[in-house]
């Protein structure tokens, strides 16, 4: 991927996509693969907000059955299987244990899981048997406690087991989709902030013709022109709509739902827990990269999306909920090794209701054509969820063809692997990589295989081309991340900051602070490549460390 805003501004595009999260990335991938000329701009880094602030799940939405959203569940289950197929290095099945208390809830869950199995009838139509998922089953009380001894024992009658999927690094999947778009001719740029939506007047109507963009890396401004502009900015969706409507009321309102997650030492075997604490809601306890993710909360967020953060009160309140649902866990603040927050952008289907309900709101997406209100040339992709982002992109691209007056080319994103996904059976691929790279530590090779899939050798080649075998050595004694990944992320994946490298390219910082010495080691490698002077290195380290502080500490 090459970042060149001047060239982007000098080219007229079919589509300008604003937003580089998973939705924008999937739209860019689909449109470029179909042959449309595409520009994509993101004001921060790709997948730096909602797309990386999730529970790392690719799931069918079991709880949506309670709202009778059968079509959304079916869509989600179908797309879950698609992600397994096109990103096999990233998406893997994980079993979930749901404890049972009382006959009524047991019967309700049994009905729900039976329907869930029926709606995922095609879940095992994959060549890789490791991707297959059994039907749900019931465990005895003793079996449930064997898997999760800290469950509330009073009234426990057993548990149900069902299956969903999780991602090794959802933000990297977004980067891979952006990379696919670039490989197919799209012009993409991070740190490119939209300051103005450009319009022209045609009689009583206005038409969006592009956007004025500021390059946040050098301060330059550029006008990016396109026949159709797509707003794919997630929690910023209504803000961009207001920008297009010149300060008017956005055509569609959003509910922003804040969800925080805690990362702890490994608390479970390879089985996740779905817990319904007293007072409503639910949370998951999920095994992830030899740690555990506990999440998520679901509260209406009324602040500015750019000001999202996790406070000590957020953590304390969530720990209280966790210990209520799992009284034997006795989780404390000292057990929390890391934390993060995300915002779910939910379409506000009841704008007149003063009391907003983020937990009960639908996760269904909406594609809004602003031409219905006199503003041509603008589509907004609103709401939705990570799992269904590819299908949403297909629908957006189909509509884009219609607005452009062109015959749609066939969508192939459901059959085409993402970058690194050219793998038939992952276990065989990983075994071959371990054999071929037997001079490297096993955990290093396995981490490279998960992060880069079939492009693993491209990363290893960086060290060989540099003539620096030390780049194949772990950067710290607590992580398998190697120096070659740092250079690869800058040269191939458009990483421009230390935070980009830590959080969305190598994943080294997603489990918590990697240590000051490690930060400086990475800053030295990145600084030599990007031309940072000593002052810039210090600034980059200070910015990166904000990720590991609560709002209280940062203030």
Short mmCIF file of N, CA and C in Angstrom, two decimals, residues 386-519:
data_model
loop_
_atom_site.label_atom_id
_atom_site.label_comp_id
_atom_site.label_asym_id
_atom_site.label_seq_id
_atom_site.Cartn_x
_atom_site.Cartn_y
_atom_site.Cartn_z
N UNK A 386 -19.58 -6.24 12.97
CA UNK A 386 -18.36 -6.72 12.32
C UNK A 386 -18.65 -7.95 11.47
N UNK A 387 -19.39 -8.89 12.02
CA UNK A 387 -19.61 -10.16 11.34
C UNK A 387 -20.25 -9.98 9.97
N UNK A 388 -21.17 -9.05 9.85
CA UNK A 388 -21.91 -8.89 8.60
C UNK A 388 -21.36 -7.78 7.72
N UNK A 389 -20.17 -7.29 8.02
CA UNK A 389 -19.60 -6.17 7.28
C UNK A 389 -19.36 -6.50 5.81
N UNK A 390 -18.95 -7.71 5.50
CA UNK A 390 -18.69 -8.07 4.10
C UNK A 390 -19.99 -8.03 3.29
N UNK A 391 -21.07 -8.57 3.87
CA UNK A 391 -22.34 -8.57 3.15
C UNK A 391 -22.91 -7.18 3.03
N UNK A 392 -22.76 -6.36 4.07
CA UNK A 392 -23.19 -4.97 3.98
C UNK A 392 -22.45 -4.27 2.84
N UNK A 393 -21.15 -4.53 2.72
CA UNK A 393 -20.35 -3.93 1.65
C UNK A 393 -20.86 -4.36 0.27
N UNK A 394 -21.27 -5.61 0.16
CA UNK A 394 -21.82 -6.10 -1.11
C UNK A 394 -23.08 -5.32 -1.48
N UNK A 395 -23.94 -5.10 -0.49
CA UNK A 395 -25.18 -4.36 -0.74
C UNK A 395 -24.89 -2.90 -1.08
N UNK A 396 -23.93 -2.29 -0.38
CA UNK A 396 -23.56 -0.91 -0.66
C UNK A 396 -23.01 -0.79 -2.07
N UNK A 397 -22.15 -1.72 -2.47
CA UNK A 397 -21.53 -1.66 -3.79
C UNK A 397 -22.58 -1.88 -4.88
N UNK A 398 -23.50 -2.78 -4.66
CA UNK A 398 -24.61 -2.96 -5.61
C UNK A 398 -25.39 -1.66 -5.79
N UNK A 399 -25.69 -0.99 -4.66
CA UNK A 399 -26.42 0.27 -4.73
C UNK A 399 -25.58 1.35 -5.40
N UNK A 400 -24.27 1.31 -5.17
CA UNK A 400 -23.38 2.29 -5.80
C UNK A 400 -23.44 2.16 -7.32
N UNK A 401 -23.43 0.94 -7.81
CA UNK A 401 -23.54 0.74 -9.25
C UNK A 401 -24.84 1.34 -9.78
N UNK A 402 -25.92 1.13 -9.03
CA UNK A 402 -27.21 1.68 -9.44
C UNK A 402 -27.15 3.20 -9.50
N UNK A 403 -26.57 3.84 -8.49
CA UNK A 403 -26.48 5.30 -8.45
C UNK A 403 -25.56 5.83 -9.55
N UNK A 404 -24.55 5.03 -9.91
CA UNK A 404 -23.62 5.45 -10.97
C UNK A 404 -24.18 5.18 -12.35
N UNK A 405 -25.31 4.48 -12.41
CA UNK A 405 -25.92 4.17 -13.70
C UNK A 405 -25.16 3.11 -14.47
N UNK A 406 -24.48 2.22 -13.74
CA UNK A 406 -23.70 1.16 -14.37
C UNK A 406 -24.30 -0.20 -14.04
N UNK A 407 -24.04 -1.18 -14.90
CA UNK A 407 -24.47 -2.54 -14.64
C UNK A 407 -23.53 -3.17 -13.62
N UNK A 408 -24.04 -3.69 -12.52
CA UNK A 408 -23.15 -4.23 -11.48
C UNK A 408 -22.31 -5.41 -11.96
N UNK A 409 -21.04 -5.36 -11.66
CA UNK A 409 -20.18 -6.52 -11.86
C UNK A 409 -20.43 -7.50 -10.72
N UNK A 410 -20.10 -8.75 -10.94
CA UNK A 410 -20.36 -9.78 -9.94
C UNK A 410 -19.49 -9.59 -8.71
N UNK A 411 -20.09 -9.73 -7.54
CA UNK A 411 -19.34 -9.68 -6.29
C UNK A 411 -18.66 -11.02 -6.05
N UNK A 412 -17.37 -11.01 -5.75
CA UNK A 412 -16.62 -12.25 -5.51
C UNK A 412 -15.96 -12.28 -4.14
N UNK A 413 -16.30 -11.32 -3.26
CA UNK A 413 -15.59 -11.24 -1.99
C UNK A 413 -15.86 -12.42 -1.06
N UNK A 414 -17.01 -13.12 -1.25
CA UNK A 414 -17.31 -14.26 -0.39
C UNK A 414 -16.50 -15.49 -0.79
N UNK A 415 -15.93 -15.48 -1.98
CA UNK A 415 -15.15 -16.63 -2.44
C UNK A 415 -13.66 -16.34 -2.52
N UNK A 416 -13.27 -15.08 -2.38
CA UNK A 416 -11.87 -14.70 -2.54
C UNK A 416 -11.21 -14.49 -1.19
N UNK A 417 -10.14 -15.23 -0.89
CA UNK A 417 -9.46 -15.05 0.41
C UNK A 417 -8.93 -13.63 0.57
N UNK A 418 -8.93 -13.14 1.81
CA UNK A 418 -8.27 -11.87 2.10
C UNK A 418 -6.77 -12.09 2.03
N UNK A 419 -6.01 -11.01 2.07
CA UNK A 419 -4.55 -11.13 2.05
C UNK A 419 -4.10 -12.10 3.15
N UNK A 420 -3.33 -13.09 2.77
CA UNK A 420 -2.86 -14.08 3.73
C UNK A 420 -3.78 -15.25 3.91
N UNK A 421 -4.97 -15.20 3.30
CA UNK A 421 -5.96 -16.24 3.52
C UNK A 421 -5.92 -17.39 2.52
N UNK A 422 -4.90 -17.44 1.68
CA UNK A 422 -4.80 -18.50 0.68
C UNK A 422 -4.34 -19.80 1.34
N UNK A 423 -5.20 -20.36 2.15
CA UNK A 423 -4.90 -21.54 2.98
C UNK A 423 -6.09 -22.49 2.89
N UNK A 424 -5.81 -23.77 2.68
CA UNK A 424 -6.90 -24.75 2.62
C UNK A 424 -7.22 -25.30 4.00
N UNK A 425 -6.21 -25.85 4.65
CA UNK A 425 -6.39 -26.37 6.01
C UNK A 425 -5.34 -25.74 6.91
N UNK A 426 -5.79 -24.98 7.88
CA UNK A 426 -4.85 -24.17 8.66
C UNK A 426 -3.85 -25.03 9.42
N UNK A 427 -4.26 -26.10 10.05
CA UNK A 427 -3.32 -26.90 10.85
C UNK A 427 -2.20 -27.44 9.98
N UNK A 428 -2.50 -27.84 8.75
CA UNK A 428 -1.47 -28.33 7.85
C UNK A 428 -0.54 -27.19 7.42
N UNK A 429 -1.13 -26.02 7.18
CA UNK A 429 -0.33 -24.85 6.83
C UNK A 429 0.64 -24.49 7.95
N UNK A 430 0.14 -24.47 9.19
CA UNK A 430 0.99 -24.12 10.33
C UNK A 430 2.09 -25.16 10.53
N UNK A 431 1.77 -26.44 10.38
CA UNK A 431 2.78 -27.49 10.53
C UNK A 431 3.88 -27.33 9.49
N UNK A 432 3.49 -26.99 8.26
CA UNK A 432 4.49 -26.79 7.21
C UNK A 432 5.38 -25.59 7.51
N UNK A 433 4.78 -24.53 8.06
CA UNK A 433 5.56 -23.34 8.41
C UNK A 433 6.56 -23.65 9.53
N UNK A 434 6.13 -24.42 10.51
CA UNK A 434 7.02 -24.81 11.61
C UNK A 434 8.19 -25.65 11.10
N UNK A 435 7.90 -26.51 10.15
CA UNK A 435 8.96 -27.35 9.58
C UNK A 435 9.93 -26.51 8.75
N UNK A 436 9.40 -25.63 7.94
CA UNK A 436 10.22 -24.81 7.05
C UNK A 436 11.05 -23.79 7.83
N UNK A 437 10.52 -23.29 8.93
CA UNK A 437 11.20 -22.27 9.74
C UNK A 437 11.63 -22.86 11.08
N UNK A 438 12.18 -24.05 11.03
CA UNK A 438 12.53 -24.78 12.25
C UNK A 438 13.64 -24.12 13.05
N UNK A 439 14.36 -23.16 12.44
CA UNK A 439 15.41 -22.45 13.16
C UNK A 439 14.85 -21.34 14.04
N UNK A 440 13.54 -21.09 13.95
CA UNK A 440 12.91 -20.03 14.74
C UNK A 440 12.07 -20.64 15.85
N UNK A 441 11.89 -19.94 16.97
CA UNK A 441 11.06 -20.46 18.06
C UNK A 441 9.65 -20.76 17.59
N UNK A 442 9.06 -21.81 18.15
CA UNK A 442 7.73 -22.24 17.74
C UNK A 442 6.70 -21.15 17.94
N UNK A 443 6.74 -20.46 19.09
CA UNK A 443 5.72 -19.44 19.35
C UNK A 443 5.82 -18.28 18.37
N UNK A 444 7.05 -17.98 17.93
CA UNK A 444 7.24 -16.91 16.94
C UNK A 444 6.60 -17.30 15.61
N UNK A 445 6.85 -18.52 15.16
CA UNK A 445 6.30 -18.99 13.89
C UNK A 445 4.78 -19.05 13.95
N UNK A 446 4.24 -19.57 15.05
CA UNK A 446 2.78 -19.67 15.17
C UNK A 446 2.13 -18.29 15.18
N UNK A 447 2.76 -17.33 15.84
CA UNK A 447 2.22 -15.97 15.86
C UNK A 447 2.28 -15.35 14.47
N UNK A 448 3.36 -15.58 13.74
CA UNK A 448 3.46 -15.07 12.37
C UNK A 448 2.41 -15.71 11.47
N UNK A 449 2.21 -17.01 11.66
CA UNK A 449 1.24 -17.72 10.82
C UNK A 449 -0.17 -17.17 11.05
N UNK A 450 -0.52 -16.91 12.30
CA UNK A 450 -1.84 -16.36 12.60
C UNK A 450 -1.99 -14.93 12.06
N UNK A 451 -0.97 -14.11 12.24
CA UNK A 451 -1.07 -12.71 11.85
C UNK A 451 -1.00 -12.49 10.35
N UNK A 452 -0.21 -13.29 9.65
CA UNK A 452 0.05 -13.02 8.22
C UNK A 452 -0.39 -14.15 7.30
N UNK A 453 -0.76 -15.31 7.86
CA UNK A 453 -1.23 -16.39 7.03
C UNK A 453 -0.22 -16.75 5.95
N UNK A 454 -0.70 -16.85 4.73
CA UNK A 454 0.15 -17.30 3.62
C UNK A 454 1.22 -16.28 3.25
N UNK A 455 1.22 -15.09 3.86
CA UNK A 455 2.24 -14.08 3.60
C UNK A 455 3.35 -14.12 4.66
N UNK A 456 3.42 -15.18 5.40
CA UNK A 456 4.41 -15.30 6.47
C UNK A 456 5.83 -15.14 5.95
N UNK A 457 6.11 -15.71 4.78
CA UNK A 457 7.48 -15.64 4.25
C UNK A 457 7.86 -14.23 3.84
N UNK A 458 6.87 -13.41 3.47
CA UNK A 458 7.17 -12.01 3.14
C UNK A 458 7.73 -11.27 4.35
N UNK A 459 7.23 -11.60 5.53
CA UNK A 459 7.72 -10.96 6.75
C UNK A 459 9.12 -11.45 7.07
N UNK A 460 9.31 -12.75 6.99
CA UNK A 460 10.63 -13.33 7.27
C UNK A 460 11.67 -12.79 6.29
N UNK A 461 11.26 -12.58 5.04
CA UNK A 461 12.19 -12.09 4.02
C UNK A 461 12.71 -10.69 4.33
N UNK A 462 11.95 -9.91 5.09
CA UNK A 462 12.40 -8.56 5.44
C UNK A 462 13.75 -8.63 6.16
N UNK A 463 13.87 -9.56 7.11
CA UNK A 463 15.12 -9.70 7.85
C UNK A 463 16.25 -10.17 6.94
N UNK A 464 15.95 -11.08 6.04
CA UNK A 464 16.97 -11.61 5.13
C UNK A 464 17.46 -10.54 4.17
N UNK A 465 16.50 -9.73 3.64
CA UNK A 465 16.89 -8.66 2.72
C UNK A 465 17.71 -7.58 3.41
N UNK A 466 17.43 -7.35 4.68
CA UNK A 466 18.19 -6.36 5.44
C UNK A 466 19.55 -6.91 5.89
N UNK A 467 19.71 -8.22 5.82
CA UNK A 467 20.93 -8.84 6.32
C UNK A 467 21.06 -8.73 7.82
N UNK A 468 19.90 -8.74 8.51
CA UNK A 468 19.88 -8.57 9.96
C UNK A 468 19.10 -9.72 10.60
N UNK A 469 19.75 -10.83 10.88
CA UNK A 469 19.05 -11.97 11.48
C UNK A 469 18.43 -11.63 12.83
N UNK A 470 18.92 -10.59 13.49
CA UNK A 470 18.36 -10.21 14.80
C UNK A 470 16.91 -9.73 14.67
N UNK A 471 16.50 -9.36 13.46
CA UNK A 471 15.11 -8.95 13.25
C UNK A 471 14.14 -10.12 13.36
N UNK A 472 14.66 -11.34 13.38
CA UNK A 472 13.83 -12.52 13.55
C UNK A 472 13.73 -12.95 15.01
N UNK A 473 14.33 -12.18 15.89
CA UNK A 473 14.30 -12.50 17.32
C UNK A 473 13.19 -11.73 18.01
N UNK A 474 12.56 -12.32 19.04
CA UNK A 474 11.49 -11.62 19.77
C UNK A 474 11.97 -10.29 20.33
N UNK A 475 11.09 -9.31 20.31
CA UNK A 475 11.43 -7.98 20.81
C UNK A 475 11.39 -7.91 22.33
N UNK A 476 10.77 -8.90 22.96
CA UNK A 476 10.73 -8.95 24.42
C UNK A 476 10.59 -10.41 24.84
N UNK A 477 10.77 -10.64 26.14
CA UNK A 477 10.65 -12.01 26.64
C UNK A 477 9.22 -12.38 27.02
N UNK A 478 8.26 -11.47 26.73
CA UNK A 478 6.87 -11.77 27.06
C UNK A 478 6.00 -11.85 25.80
N UNK A 479 6.61 -11.72 24.64
CA UNK A 479 5.83 -11.73 23.40
C UNK A 479 6.65 -12.34 22.28
N UNK A 480 5.99 -13.03 21.33
CA UNK A 480 6.70 -13.60 20.19
C UNK A 480 6.87 -12.61 19.03
N UNK A 481 6.46 -11.36 19.20
CA UNK A 481 6.59 -10.37 18.13
C UNK A 481 8.06 -10.11 17.83
N UNK A 482 8.39 -10.02 16.53
CA UNK A 482 9.78 -9.83 16.11
C UNK A 482 9.97 -8.50 15.38
N UNK A 483 11.21 -8.09 15.27
CA UNK A 483 11.53 -6.80 14.65
C UNK A 483 11.13 -6.72 13.19
N UNK A 484 11.18 -7.84 12.47
CA UNK A 484 10.81 -7.82 11.05
C UNK A 484 9.37 -7.38 10.86
N UNK A 485 8.51 -7.67 11.84
CA UNK A 485 7.11 -7.25 11.74
C UNK A 485 6.98 -5.73 11.75
N UNK A 486 7.86 -5.08 12.49
CA UNK A 486 7.82 -3.62 12.57
C UNK A 486 8.11 -3.01 11.20
N UNK A 487 9.18 -3.48 10.55
CA UNK A 487 9.52 -2.95 9.24
C UNK A 487 8.46 -3.31 8.20
N UNK A 488 7.94 -4.52 8.28
CA UNK A 488 6.91 -4.95 7.32
C UNK A 488 5.67 -4.07 7.45
N UNK A 489 5.29 -3.75 8.68
CA UNK A 489 4.08 -2.94 8.89
C UNK A 489 4.23 -1.55 8.30
N UNK A 490 5.45 -1.01 8.33
CA UNK A 490 5.70 0.32 7.79
C UNK A 490 5.78 0.29 6.27
N UNK A 491 6.50 -0.67 5.74
CA UNK A 491 6.76 -0.71 4.29
C UNK A 491 5.58 -1.23 3.49
N UNK A 492 4.81 -2.13 4.08
CA UNK A 492 3.76 -2.82 3.32
C UNK A 492 2.35 -2.47 3.78
N UNK A 493 2.19 -2.10 5.06
CA UNK A 493 0.85 -1.95 5.62
C UNK A 493 0.53 -0.54 6.11
N UNK A 494 1.32 0.43 5.69
CA UNK A 494 1.05 1.84 5.93
C UNK A 494 1.01 2.23 7.41
N UNK A 495 1.70 1.54 8.27
CA UNK A 495 1.82 1.98 9.66
C UNK A 495 2.63 3.27 9.70
N UNK A 496 2.14 4.26 10.43
CA UNK A 496 2.82 5.55 10.48
C UNK A 496 3.10 6.02 11.90
N UNK A 497 2.67 5.26 12.89
CA UNK A 497 2.93 5.66 14.28
C UNK A 497 3.29 4.43 15.09
N UNK A 498 3.85 4.67 16.26
CA UNK A 498 4.17 3.57 17.16
C UNK A 498 2.89 2.87 17.60
N UNK A 499 1.82 3.63 17.80
CA UNK A 499 0.54 3.04 18.19
C UNK A 499 0.00 2.13 17.07
N UNK A 500 0.14 2.56 15.82
CA UNK A 500 -0.26 1.70 14.69
C UNK A 500 0.42 0.35 14.79
N UNK A 501 1.71 0.38 15.03
CA UNK A 501 2.52 -0.84 15.04
C UNK A 501 2.12 -1.74 16.20
N UNK A 502 1.96 -1.14 17.37
CA UNK A 502 1.66 -1.91 18.57
C UNK A 502 0.25 -2.50 18.55
N UNK A 503 -0.72 -1.70 18.11
CA UNK A 503 -2.12 -2.07 18.29
C UNK A 503 -2.75 -2.73 17.07
N UNK A 504 -2.39 -2.32 15.86
CA UNK A 504 -3.15 -2.77 14.70
C UNK A 504 -2.33 -3.47 13.63
N UNK A 505 -1.02 -3.64 13.84
CA UNK A 505 -0.21 -4.38 12.88
C UNK A 505 0.42 -5.62 13.53
N UNK A 506 1.10 -5.45 14.65
CA UNK A 506 1.72 -6.60 15.30
C UNK A 506 0.86 -7.19 16.41
N UNK A 507 -0.02 -6.38 16.99
CA UNK A 507 -0.83 -6.84 18.12
C UNK A 507 -0.08 -6.91 19.43
N UNK A 508 1.17 -6.45 19.45
CA UNK A 508 1.99 -6.54 20.66
C UNK A 508 1.37 -5.78 21.83
N UNK A 509 0.71 -4.66 21.54
CA UNK A 509 0.15 -3.86 22.62
C UNK A 509 -1.28 -4.19 23.00
N UNK A 510 -1.89 -5.16 22.32
CA UNK A 510 -3.30 -5.44 22.59
C UNK A 510 -3.51 -6.27 23.85
N UNK A 511 -2.45 -6.80 24.42
CA UNK A 511 -2.56 -7.57 25.66
C UNK A 511 -2.10 -6.77 26.88
N UNK A 512 -1.70 -5.52 26.66
CA UNK A 512 -1.21 -4.71 27.76
C UNK A 512 0.14 -4.10 27.45
N UNK A 513 0.65 -3.33 28.40
CA UNK A 513 1.93 -2.62 28.20
C UNK A 513 3.05 -3.63 27.98
N UNK A 514 3.78 -3.51 26.86
CA UNK A 514 4.85 -4.48 26.58
C UNK A 514 6.16 -4.20 27.31
N UNK A 515 6.22 -3.11 28.06
CA UNK A 515 7.44 -2.74 28.77
C UNK A 515 8.13 -1.56 28.10
N UNK A 516 8.71 -0.70 28.91
CA UNK A 516 9.33 0.51 28.39
C UNK A 516 10.51 0.20 27.48
N UNK A 517 11.30 -0.79 27.84
CA UNK A 517 12.45 -1.13 27.00
C UNK A 517 12.00 -1.61 25.62
N UNK A 518 10.92 -2.37 25.60
CA UNK A 518 10.40 -2.87 24.33
C UNK A 518 9.87 -1.72 23.48
N UNK A 519 9.16 -0.78 24.11
CA UNK A 519 8.66 0.38 23.37
C UNK A 519 9.81 1.15 22.72
#
